[in-house]
């Protein structure tokens, strides 16, 4: 049926849809159209049609072009996007845009693009990287291609992205006759070579519980320590979904989508796997998305926004590391991909498995309330045992590079027995503060309420909040003294101390600074795996995805960061991080030890975590949340505002508070406005107003009436404001 008027979602901050005159032939909902918006042409998504509009007909403009033959987004996804727009109170146009790959957002045709793939010739398969000693790039590339060939894979740009300068090296290998390039439209499928191991009893029970739920909605929390075989459970469930001809959507945290994980999937399943993450080229992303939408990819693995991918045969959803903060988008459309996935599972009536070694407190509470079935994998798979954890009281201890003498003794012990050591410190740079010893002046950011971090390697001081940086000053900015001293420890400083203490053992630092160059992370990991490096120091980059079987000692250098933060989730995050890092270590014949430096060895939550484990910690932390009426025992929305002058955001938020009072906020506490914990950031002053409600319904009733008023507010035009429903960070 043809409508006279089309309702169109257009990326714009306005929380509404826009009406345009329909062309003669019908345009189904979910199709893209090109329309003029103001003076510019934009790509919009048709949401539906009607015979008339609230806008007088003569003011309506026509649709300029229909971009899709068939609707791009199926009704199921349109409904999900509608839900997300309503729940997060975010403009539907921006929500729709977030669901599309960039190429489609820009209006390019929904056609796959030819992609080059590279395959070894027989000569290339025989060649040895050793022959290329003087061409290290070619050697690395050849080794990579040979490894992929073992899984019968041709290499695409996504497999090679992190190898620095690979296109040039590839040309040389082609010239040698070792590589053939081919154009393909299809996603690669591998010849699977891995056999599934027989499952342990707990794994079997988990697989049985979820597969019994196929064909309808059911939520499961798969709770098992790192190495307990969660991924193996996913793989078995996916196998069953495949056998039933259904698609599986696997969501992973940004940093969890490693080549190792992909290879594990590819070695198991001889089917095309669509991979969706931000590191892909537009063409790769487009192809993967189209293959998923056409049902040609039975397995779709992706980060956050993959939650919105159309999947005609969806039969199962898996969210790995469901507690991971990267599932929550922190700007623009602030959604939680995990929560969207749960809603999608409900709407599509498929089971969803949320897996983690350290489930979010929200998810544990949901399981306790009966909303999810909790499945536990209590043991590490195979014969591996849990590492032993202990707290190390560093009060009155002297520290060398942030490391106490008892920690050094533990390191000597483990290294002496042939083990490797991993030290964790979640702070980049050399020192967080540069201080004048004569007058107390410290280097601060001109644009933020923050100290500048001293980076010794690059000889710069840098703001970790806005990116401002400058050369290290030679003189104090206050008194001119030359006696400037670094205070505190970052990973660079720890590395320096370790190199001095262990000059012969090989120390690798893994953090964003040390791995900026493409390929450097791989090279570092390689040196660790080969044993060339025996000691690792790193930030949370180390905490996920990697496994270091020869590491027998994990040292957490500073557990106190999480204990006294303005953010009520800091303790939960610290506990999760400690366990994630601890989980990197050890294997069957090498039981691990985890030593945690703290100034607060009596801290009750820290002790619970160490002595009784995450479940006991989580139960106590949930008790505190309940007492304080914090999530998951209440529901929050945070209205943030920022402007170049301090009074402006506060004035807007005051007005916002008044507007909430004028519409009535029964059941919702309005707290603030207050300046943000770090008030000035990147030259803008920030403030916030917090809404807290015992019921989700009460909160959303208020938001529904309140937001239209905020959009009308004059004070609101002088600030940048945003609403965050279920905020993950409180600043
Ligand atoms: P998780 O995802 O919980 O960290 P994995 O599924 O990656 O755990 O399993 C950890 C290791 O144990 C992997 O090397 C995996 O191949 C192996 N593994 C998992 N399940 C079994 C099993 N039933 N029998 C033998 N090995 C297993
Ligand atoms: Zn000074
Ligand atoms: Zn700054």
XYZ file of C-alpha atoms and ligand atoms in Angstrom:
760
model
C 0.000 0.000 0.000
C 1.275 3.439 -0.870
C 1.174 6.310 1.629
C 1.058 10.006 0.847
C 3.492 10.902 3.616
C 6.544 9.092 4.934
C 7.834 9.281 8.531
C 11.601 9.373 8.326
C 14.391 8.959 10.869
C 17.117 11.517 10.202
C 20.383 11.743 12.144
C 19.844 14.931 14.112
C 19.792 15.841 17.789
C 16.037 16.441 17.592
C 14.028 13.769 19.350
C 11.470 13.258 16.607
C 10.865 11.851 13.182
C 10.372 14.007 10.092
C 7.633 13.897 7.475
C 8.241 14.024 3.722
C 5.998 13.546 0.696
C 6.153 9.979 -0.548
C 7.057 9.132 -4.134
C 4.453 7.455 -6.313
C 5.553 3.899 -5.725
C 5.342 2.453 -2.214
C 8.442 2.654 0.002
C 8.425 0.041 2.746
C 9.604 0.837 6.258
C 13.297 0.110 6.770
C 14.344 1.514 3.369
C 16.860 4.320 3.049
C 15.902 7.508 1.283
C 17.748 10.668 0.400
C 16.013 13.875 1.477
C 16.954 17.511 1.910
C 17.233 18.465 5.529
C 17.686 22.179 5.910
C 19.977 22.819 2.964
C 21.838 19.564 2.938
C 20.959 16.190 1.493
C 20.890 13.489 4.143
C 20.244 9.763 4.292
C 17.198 8.816 6.334
C 15.397 5.596 7.176
C 11.703 5.222 6.454
C 9.893 4.338 9.682
C 6.381 4.187 8.284
C 3.792 6.127 6.372
C 0.477 7.903 6.769
C -2.111 9.701 4.678
C -1.498 13.025 6.356
C 0.927 14.922 8.545
C 0.714 17.472 11.336
C 2.787 19.666 9.049
C 0.689 21.495 6.434
C 0.995 19.736 3.116
C 2.455 22.695 1.248
C 5.355 22.791 3.663
C 6.280 19.164 3.143
C 9.182 18.440 0.875
C 9.395 15.408 -1.374
C 11.717 12.489 -0.915
C 14.552 13.028 -3.400
C 15.484 9.403 -3.972
C 14.773 5.941 -2.684
C 18.134 4.245 -2.086
C 17.073 0.653 -1.491
C 15.122 -1.749 -3.675
C 14.147 -3.776 -0.636
C 14.044 -2.541 2.952
C 17.505 -2.521 4.503
C 16.286 -2.974 8.064
C 13.692 -5.672 8.784
C 10.705 -4.932 11.051
C 12.364 -6.788 13.929
C 15.343 -4.393 13.928
C 13.168 -1.317 13.436
C 11.227 -2.369 16.500
C 14.431 -2.879 18.483
C 15.689 0.560 17.423
C 12.378 2.082 18.452
C 12.640 0.444 21.811
C 16.226 1.694 22.254
C 15.278 5.214 21.222
C 12.435 5.247 23.730
C 14.308 3.585 26.559
C 17.490 5.654 26.247
C 15.522 8.765 25.292
C 17.818 9.271 22.343
C 16.779 10.672 18.939
C 15.546 7.885 16.652
C 17.582 9.197 13.716
C 20.866 8.869 15.597
C 19.833 5.480 16.930
C 19.123 4.235 13.389
C 22.432 5.615 12.145
C 24.300 3.774 14.902
C 22.838 0.514 13.623
C 24.259 0.908 10.105
C 27.785 0.421 8.781
C 29.354 3.722 7.708
C 29.072 2.941 3.988
C 25.311 2.491 4.273
C 24.952 5.507 6.535
C 26.559 7.518 3.733
C 24.035 6.263 1.223
C 26.224 3.843 -0.695
C 24.508 0.885 -2.334
C 23.749 -2.161 -0.216
C 25.995 -4.285 -2.415
C 29.045 -6.203 -1.285
C 32.372 -4.803 -2.418
C 35.049 -6.948 -3.901
C 37.807 -7.533 -1.409
C 41.302 -8.762 -2.085
C 42.385 -11.907 -0.363
C 45.819 -13.501 -0.457
C 46.647 -17.168 -0.708
C 50.018 -18.939 -0.493
C 51.238 -20.778 -3.573
C 52.810 -24.213 -2.999
C 56.228 -22.529 -3.148
C 55.089 -20.010 -0.548
C 53.815 -22.779 1.688
C 57.237 -24.477 1.477
C 59.274 -21.326 2.021
C 60.734 -20.619 5.425
C 60.534 -17.199 7.106
C 64.205 -17.856 7.992
C 65.055 -17.231 4.342
C 63.875 -13.651 4.789
C 66.192 -12.628 7.613
C 66.958 -9.333 5.955
C 63.315 -8.523 5.260
C 61.677 -8.827 8.685
C 58.306 -7.536 7.484
C 58.117 -10.138 4.764
C 59.203 -12.799 7.250
C 56.470 -11.848 9.724
C 53.912 -11.705 6.937
C 54.948 -15.077 5.542
C 54.729 -16.626 9.008
C 51.272 -15.140 9.407
C 50.089 -16.445 6.043
C 51.429 -19.894 6.827
C 49.636 -19.923 10.165
C 46.357 -18.947 8.477
C 46.965 -21.591 5.825
C 46.990 -24.217 8.555
C 43.350 -23.306 9.092
C 42.909 -23.347 5.286
C 42.392 -19.584 5.323
C 43.261 -17.037 2.711
C 44.254 -13.779 4.391
C 42.170 -10.637 4.101
C 43.051 -7.126 5.186
C 41.317 -7.715 8.533
C 43.717 -10.565 9.299
C 46.709 -8.381 8.525
C 45.658 -4.975 9.790
C 48.076 -4.928 12.703
C 51.140 -5.849 10.622
C 52.923 -2.629 9.895
C 53.475 -2.006 6.181
C 51.993 -5.308 5.069
C 50.842 -4.149 1.585
C 54.438 -3.475 0.507
C 55.694 -6.732 1.961
C 52.826 -8.558 0.237
C 53.910 -7.140 -3.138
C 57.413 -8.530 -2.622
C 55.997 -11.956 -1.719
C 53.772 -11.852 -4.817
C 56.843 -11.028 -6.932
C 58.614 -14.043 -5.473
C 55.679 -16.159 -6.650
C 54.808 -17.145 -3.076
C 51.440 -15.424 -2.893
C 48.418 -15.138 -5.181
C 45.921 -12.320 -4.783
C 42.262 -12.887 -5.607
C 39.111 -10.786 -5.545
C 36.195 -12.150 -3.601
C 32.749 -11.093 -2.514
C 32.256 -13.941 -0.128
C 33.247 -14.040 3.483
C 35.969 -16.582 3.981
C 35.088 -19.986 5.343
C 37.792 -22.162 6.809
C 38.263 -25.900 6.723
C 37.701 -26.614 10.377
C 40.376 -28.777 11.931
C 39.610 -28.700 15.660
C 37.605 -31.447 17.286
C 35.490 -30.596 20.290
C 36.875 -32.044 23.519
C 34.504 -34.130 25.642
C 32.721 -31.806 28.046
C 33.107 -31.829 31.798
C 29.983 -32.434 33.882
C 29.311 -28.762 34.632
C 29.854 -27.816 30.984
C 27.498 -30.584 29.937
C 24.810 -29.380 32.323
C 25.186 -25.812 31.026
C 24.932 -26.876 27.390
C 21.915 -29.051 28.158
C 20.108 -26.255 30.006
C 20.561 -23.734 27.209
C 19.796 -26.111 24.367
C 16.596 -27.171 26.085
C 15.555 -23.525 25.791
C 16.181 -23.190 22.015
C 13.147 -21.859 20.236
C 12.058 -19.458 22.967
C 13.392 -16.689 25.178
C 15.425 -17.640 28.202
C 18.242 -15.756 29.917
C 21.293 -17.546 31.304
C 24.187 -16.273 33.346
C 27.193 -18.505 32.696
C 29.397 -17.890 35.680
C 32.796 -19.555 35.543
C 36.351 -18.530 36.330
C 38.761 -17.760 33.512
C 39.741 -21.040 31.905
C 36.707 -22.917 33.199
C 35.565 -23.643 29.660
C 32.919 -20.985 28.992
C 34.058 -20.511 25.410
C 33.825 -24.257 24.903
C 30.194 -24.064 26.081
C 29.507 -21.288 23.567
C 31.099 -23.361 20.815
C 28.894 -26.372 21.571
C 25.765 -24.251 21.629
C 26.736 -22.613 18.357
C 27.254 -26.060 16.873
C 23.686 -26.932 17.829
C 22.346 -23.684 16.435
C 24.256 -24.402 13.199
C 22.779 -27.884 13.018
C 19.325 -26.342 13.365
C 20.145 -23.877 10.565
C 20.068 -20.872 12.899
C 22.417 -17.894 13.236
C 24.311 -17.064 16.411
C 25.227 -13.549 17.459
C 28.316 -13.363 19.686
C 29.066 -10.030 21.342
C 32.519 -9.480 22.784
C 34.216 -6.488 24.426
C 36.298 -4.267 22.145
C 39.578 -5.630 23.443
C 38.303 -9.214 23.574
C 38.015 -9.621 19.826
C 41.509 -10.998 19.332
C 42.894 -12.917 16.355
C 43.288 -15.897 18.738
C 39.571 -15.936 19.524
C 38.647 -15.687 15.845
C 41.036 -18.454 14.939
C 39.496 -20.657 17.599
C 36.062 -20.153 16.044
C 37.379 -20.663 12.535
C 39.240 -23.800 13.449
C 36.012 -25.227 14.846
C 33.422 -24.244 12.236
C 33.747 -24.602 8.466
C 31.299 -21.750 7.802
C 31.565 -18.073 6.922
C 31.971 -15.990 10.055
C 31.004 -12.331 9.881
C 33.237 -10.170 12.052
C 32.091 -6.670 12.976
C 34.316 -4.257 14.850
C 35.629 -0.749 14.599
C 39.038 -1.738 13.241
C 37.643 -2.846 9.869
C 37.686 -0.882 6.661
C 34.295 0.414 5.548
C 34.181 -2.212 2.799
C 34.945 -5.100 5.127
C 32.337 -3.950 7.582
C 29.772 -3.517 4.833
C 30.395 -7.021 3.485
C 30.209 -8.634 6.905
C 27.010 -6.788 7.749
C 25.373 -7.663 4.425
C 26.354 -11.323 4.773
C 24.860 -11.385 8.269
C 21.682 -9.706 7.052
C 21.346 -12.083 4.102
C 21.664 -15.056 6.443
C 24.890 -16.092 4.675
C 26.963 -15.894 7.840
C 25.742 -18.420 10.390
C 28.050 -16.910 13.006
C 28.363 -13.181 13.626
C 30.983 -11.987 16.094
C 31.158 -8.342 16.913
C 31.567 -5.576 19.406
C 28.900 -3.239 20.783
C 27.031 -2.047 17.702
C 26.791 -5.579 16.287
C 23.864 -5.948 18.707
C 21.744 -4.239 16.030
C 22.783 -6.367 13.032
C 19.819 -7.815 11.116
C 19.891 -11.610 11.416
C 16.995 -13.353 9.678
C 17.802 -16.750 11.200
C 18.792 -15.649 14.689
C 18.617 -18.601 17.076
C 21.042 -17.788 19.890
C 22.820 -14.797 21.432
C 26.037 -14.995 23.451
C 27.545 -12.049 25.325
C 31.071 -12.868 26.436
C 32.600 -10.971 29.387
C 29.171 -9.498 29.971
C 30.461 -7.336 32.850
C 32.834 -5.444 30.566
C 32.381 -1.656 30.680
C 33.037 -1.373 26.927
C 29.554 -2.736 26.217
C 28.249 0.616 27.357
C 28.677 3.415 24.838
C 29.978 6.465 26.677
C 29.034 9.215 24.256
C 26.292 10.097 21.796
C 23.787 7.253 21.877
C 24.634 5.884 25.329
C 23.306 2.351 25.168
C 24.358 -0.851 26.830
C 24.877 -3.472 24.130
C 24.428 -6.223 26.702
C 21.050 -4.876 27.772
C 19.985 -4.302 24.168
C 20.953 -7.910 23.428
C 18.774 -9.160 26.277
C 15.807 -7.169 24.971
C 16.496 -8.466 21.476
C 16.510 -12.045 22.758
C 13.151 -11.428 24.423
C 11.622 -9.848 21.335
C 12.985 -12.481 18.938
C 12.314 -15.319 21.398
C 15.758 -16.857 21.453
C 17.941 -17.858 24.392
C 20.759 -15.548 25.494
C 23.867 -16.577 27.417
C 25.735 -13.924 29.394
C 29.146 -15.277 30.283
C 31.739 -13.971 32.723
C 34.244 -14.972 35.353
C 33.204 -11.869 37.253
C 29.561 -11.124 36.461
C 28.264 -7.600 36.818
C 26.472 -7.075 40.124
C 23.371 -6.212 38.072
C 23.467 -9.593 36.372
C 23.990 -11.457 39.640
C 20.986 -9.642 41.096
C 18.943 -10.532 38.009
C 19.908 -14.161 38.446
C 19.042 -14.049 42.148
C 15.654 -12.569 41.261
C 15.005 -15.449 38.880
C 15.261 -13.396 35.702
C 18.257 -15.417 34.525
C 19.134 -19.024 35.171
C 22.557 -19.170 36.739
C 24.898 -21.801 35.320
C 28.131 -22.323 37.182
C 31.422 -23.734 35.981
C 33.254 -24.025 39.259
C 36.496 -25.601 38.063
C 39.147 -24.743 35.540
C 38.924 -27.052 32.523
C 41.473 -29.839 32.363
C 43.592 -30.148 35.478
C 44.482 -26.466 36.024
C 43.931 -25.230 39.554
C 42.996 -21.790 40.852
C 45.883 -19.501 41.624
C 46.474 -18.748 45.271
C 45.838 -15.099 46.195
C 47.248 -13.044 49.032
C 47.398 -9.429 50.129
C 50.730 -7.753 50.698
C 50.690 -4.940 53.247
C 52.991 -2.244 51.869
C 52.569 0.294 54.667
C 56.064 1.280 55.858
C 57.630 -0.726 53.018
C 60.127 0.935 50.754
C 59.159 0.761 47.120
C 61.541 0.551 44.206
C 59.668 1.427 41.050
C 56.368 0.844 42.835
C 57.429 -2.687 43.774
C 57.992 -3.684 47.417
C 60.844 -5.905 48.613
C 58.538 -8.831 49.503
C 57.181 -8.637 45.946
C 60.725 -8.703 44.570
C 61.430 -11.754 46.730
C 58.352 -13.495 45.329
C 59.521 -12.597 41.817
C 62.980 -14.060 42.451
C 61.406 -17.226 43.751
C 59.149 -17.733 40.726
C 61.752 -16.698 38.184
C 64.234 -19.043 39.828
C 61.826 -21.907 39.261
C 61.573 -21.078 35.585
C 58.250 -19.232 35.741
C 57.349 -15.890 34.215
C 56.042 -12.892 36.150
C 53.258 -10.517 35.213
C 52.918 -7.198 37.027
C 49.799 -5.116 36.674
C 49.475 -1.386 37.183
C 46.629 0.524 35.641
C 48.553 3.755 35.104
C 50.485 4.658 31.974
C 53.484 6.936 31.798
C 56.444 7.363 34.126
C 54.795 9.222 36.982
C 51.352 10.770 37.441
C 52.824 13.956 38.947
C 55.811 16.168 38.254
C 56.616 18.181 41.384
C 58.996 21.019 42.240
C 60.991 19.956 45.275
C 61.704 23.572 46.233
C 58.236 25.140 46.189
C 55.680 22.373 45.720
C 54.523 23.479 42.268
C 53.075 20.661 40.150
C 52.582 20.523 36.389
C 48.859 20.811 35.736
C 46.736 20.842 32.612
C 45.585 24.278 31.528
C 42.330 22.863 30.215
C 41.432 20.290 32.906
C 41.420 19.992 36.669
C 44.169 17.428 36.407
C 47.865 16.819 36.787
C 49.973 16.171 33.757
C 51.504 12.726 33.554
C 55.239 12.607 33.009
C 56.224 10.384 30.080
C 59.965 9.802 30.250
C 60.319 7.920 26.963
C 58.874 10.697 24.814
C 60.181 13.377 27.195
C 56.752 14.972 27.394
C 54.122 15.746 29.955
C 50.657 14.827 28.874
C 47.080 15.158 30.103
C 45.314 11.806 30.109
C 41.923 13.514 30.015
C 42.142 15.900 27.075
C 45.326 14.817 25.291
C 47.124 18.160 25.764
C 50.864 17.659 25.873
C 54.094 19.580 25.908
C 57.813 19.011 26.364
C 58.975 18.285 29.894
C 59.750 21.667 31.481
C 63.357 22.188 32.500
C 62.366 24.610 35.238
C 59.648 24.937 37.820
C 56.725 27.024 36.565
C 56.451 28.633 40.015
C 59.951 29.399 41.317
C 62.277 28.549 38.462
C 64.035 25.787 40.382
C 65.644 23.018 38.350
C 64.756 20.381 40.943
C 61.663 18.838 39.368
C 60.856 15.329 40.542
C 58.457 12.673 39.377
C 56.059 11.541 42.109
C 54.230 8.225 42.059
C 54.550 5.366 39.623
C 53.375 4.546 36.151
C 54.214 1.510 34.037
C 57.256 3.211 32.453
C 58.859 3.783 35.824
C 58.154 0.223 36.915
C 59.711 -1.013 33.683
C 62.846 1.033 34.363
C 63.195 -0.404 37.878
C 62.627 -3.944 36.609
C 65.271 -3.597 33.911
C 67.748 -2.401 36.520
C 66.930 -5.277 38.877
C 66.741 -7.994 36.252
C 69.110 -6.894 33.486
C 69.304 -10.333 31.875
C 65.715 -11.522 31.921
C 63.906 -9.488 29.288
C 61.161 -7.101 30.411
C 58.190 -6.240 28.196
C 55.875 -3.333 28.880
C 52.387 -3.626 27.428
C 50.262 -0.501 27.510
C 48.816 1.904 24.975
C 52.040 3.914 24.711
C 54.278 0.908 24.161
C 52.004 -0.688 21.562
C 51.046 2.322 19.492
C 52.968 1.134 16.454
C 51.177 -1.491 14.427
C 52.574 -4.930 15.052
C 54.385 -3.989 18.256
C 51.837 -5.701 20.504
C 52.186 -8.897 18.496
C 55.966 -8.706 18.665
C 55.884 -8.200 22.425
C 53.471 -11.073 22.979
C 55.658 -13.225 20.784
C 58.730 -12.471 22.953
C 56.731 -13.390 26.048
C 55.423 -16.629 24.568
C 58.847 -17.674 23.318
C 60.355 -17.036 26.745
C 62.715 -14.347 25.433
C 61.013 -12.036 27.940
C 60.352 -13.363 31.423
C 58.745 -10.322 33.035
C 55.686 -8.410 31.867
C 54.452 -5.080 33.171
C 51.220 -3.718 31.820
C 47.896 -1.967 32.177
C 44.428 -3.379 31.609
C 45.458 -4.068 28.026
C 46.867 -7.221 29.607
C 43.702 -8.135 31.422
C 41.742 -9.607 28.562
C 42.021 -12.094 25.789
C 45.607 -13.180 26.325
C 46.752 -16.284 28.070
C 50.270 -16.681 29.431
C 50.646 -20.317 30.432
C 54.153 -19.890 31.844
C 53.286 -16.997 34.124
C 53.246 -18.334 37.676
C 53.244 -15.053 39.583
C 50.836 -12.202 39.044
C 51.592 -9.049 41.017
C 48.940 -6.347 41.363
C 50.938 -3.250 42.248
C 48.137 -0.987 43.420
C 44.784 -2.367 44.525
C 43.892 0.839 46.347
C 42.908 2.900 43.296
C 39.483 1.259 43.294
C 38.775 1.464 46.984
C 38.200 5.159 47.438
C 36.679 6.527 44.266
C 33.786 8.910 43.759
C 32.208 6.276 41.529
C 30.176 3.677 43.385
C 31.168 1.070 40.801
C 34.919 1.492 41.347
C 35.163 -1.344 43.873
C 33.321 -3.730 41.581
C 35.579 -2.789 38.684
C 38.717 -3.243 40.749
C 37.616 -6.703 41.903
C 36.823 -7.674 38.303
C 40.135 -6.363 37.073
C 42.121 -8.195 39.770
C 40.460 -11.484 38.880
C 40.749 -10.916 35.146
C 44.462 -10.261 35.499
C 44.863 -13.221 37.829
C 43.144 -15.362 35.205
C 45.897 -14.703 32.636
C 48.292 -16.965 34.470
C 49.132 -20.587 34.943
C 48.210 -23.984 33.675
C 47.904 -27.500 34.999
C 51.436 -28.294 36.055
C 52.209 -24.737 37.134
C 49.887 -23.497 39.852
C 49.916 -19.718 40.010
C 50.208 -17.217 42.797
C 48.637 -13.770 42.901
C 50.133 -11.152 45.206
C 48.281 -7.888 45.719
C 49.998 -4.796 47.128
C 47.769 -2.600 49.247
C 47.865 0.028 51.958
C 44.533 -1.287 53.228
C 45.006 -4.955 54.021
C 42.052 -4.792 56.429
C 39.596 -3.435 53.868
C 36.574 -5.739 54.279
C 35.629 -6.045 50.612
C 39.213 -6.630 49.534
C 39.612 -9.340 52.183
C 36.390 -11.041 51.172
C 37.548 -11.098 47.559
C 40.910 -12.628 48.449
C 39.763 -15.045 51.128
C 36.392 -16.178 49.828
C 36.327 -15.243 46.174
C 34.214 -13.152 43.848
C 30.826 -14.579 44.813
C 31.321 -13.601 48.463
C 32.661 -10.205 47.434
C 29.688 -9.653 45.138
C 27.162 -10.640 47.805
C 28.659 -8.132 50.247
C 28.946 -5.413 47.611
C 25.306 -5.986 46.654
C 24.380 -5.633 50.320
C 26.079 -2.226 50.378
C 24.279 -1.195 47.210
C 20.948 -2.179 48.711
C 21.629 -0.150 51.858
C 22.632 2.866 49.814
C 19.719 2.384 47.386
C 22.067 2.225 44.439
C 21.708 0.091 41.272
C 20.625 -2.629 40.870
C 18.274 -1.674 43.734
C 17.398 1.628 42.131
C 17.429 3.109 38.653
C 19.489 6.093 37.618
C 19.552 8.662 34.881
C 22.239 11.320 34.709
C 21.722 14.656 33.000
C 25.115 16.105 32.112
C 25.826 19.609 30.887
C 28.998 21.441 29.960
C 30.008 24.888 28.763
C 33.107 27.111 28.673
C 31.941 29.017 31.777
C 31.290 27.317 35.111
C 27.977 28.987 35.953
C 26.257 28.151 32.675
C 25.812 24.380 33.024
C 24.774 24.792 36.650
C 22.148 27.347 35.639
C 20.726 25.025 33.007
C 20.629 22.119 35.449
C 18.915 24.320 38.058
C 16.281 25.097 35.477
C 16.067 21.393 34.621
C 15.503 20.649 38.265
C 12.727 23.217 38.391
C 11.140 21.692 35.281
C 11.195 18.250 36.927
C 9.423 19.764 39.914
C 6.879 21.455 37.673
C 5.884 18.199 35.953
C 5.950 16.310 39.254
C 8.518 13.672 40.043
C 6.745 11.341 42.415
C 8.954 8.362 43.168
C 12.061 9.978 41.707
C 14.715 11.751 43.724
C 16.371 14.657 41.957
C 19.914 15.101 43.271
C 22.011 18.126 42.442
C 22.988 19.888 40.370
C 26.615 19.504 41.341
C 29.859 20.100 39.473
C 31.277 16.875 37.999
C 34.008 15.185 40.079
C 36.521 16.602 37.604
C 34.793 19.871 36.940
C 36.935 21.261 34.149
C 37.878 19.022 31.280
C 39.238 20.049 27.887
C 38.454 23.654 28.726
C 34.807 23.043 29.528
C 33.088 23.144 32.890
C 30.902 20.163 33.591
C 28.030 19.620 35.976
C 25.390 16.997 36.486
C 21.946 16.296 37.857
C 21.140 12.800 39.017
C 17.728 11.162 38.978
C 17.295 8.162 41.233
C 14.144 6.064 41.416
C 13.075 2.875 43.106
C 11.109 1.882 40.020
C 12.119 1.992 36.405
C 8.576 2.929 35.430
C 8.559 6.010 37.673
C 11.895 7.135 36.257
C 10.759 6.783 32.666
C 7.412 8.460 33.342
C 9.346 11.498 34.493
C 11.834 11.355 31.604
C 8.984 11.177 29.073
C 7.491 14.417 30.318
C 10.743 16.139 31.188
C 12.791 15.794 27.994
C 10.431 17.758 25.727
C 10.723 20.629 28.227
C 14.519 20.392 28.271
C 14.546 20.533 24.496
C 12.581 23.791 24.659
C 14.826 25.320 27.323
C 16.678 28.487 26.342
C 19.415 27.828 28.903
C 19.784 24.432 27.253
C 20.957 26.069 24.017
C 23.948 27.610 25.788
C 25.294 24.272 26.951
C 26.061 20.868 25.569
C 23.760 18.525 27.438
C 23.089 14.830 27.302
C 21.012 12.283 29.111
C 22.509 8.972 30.229
C 20.001 6.290 31.213
C 21.590 3.579 33.399
C 24.906 5.482 33.480
C 27.947 3.252 33.879
C 30.202 6.082 34.994
C 29.131 8.771 37.381
C 31.134 11.660 35.973
P 36.981 -19.705 29.346
O 36.251 -19.234 28.144
O 36.077 -19.943 30.528
O 38.156 -18.882 29.728
P 37.885 -21.846 27.617
O 36.680 -22.401 26.977
O 38.736 -20.942 26.813
O 37.551 -21.167 29.026
O 38.742 -23.079 28.163
C 40.037 -22.930 28.722
C 40.963 -23.967 28.116
O 40.507 -25.271 28.440
C 41.018 -23.902 26.606
O 42.315 -24.208 26.203
C 40.054 -24.993 26.165
O 40.396 -25.513 24.912
C 40.203 -26.015 27.267
N 38.958 -26.754 27.512
C 37.720 -26.254 27.659
N 36.826 -27.225 27.895
C 37.516 -28.381 27.884
C 37.162 -29.766 28.076
N 35.905 -30.138 28.315
N 38.153 -30.678 27.998
C 39.428 -30.314 27.770
N 39.824 -29.041 27.581
C 38.889 -28.087 27.636
Zn 59.236 25.564 42.323
Zn 43.672 18.152 30.068
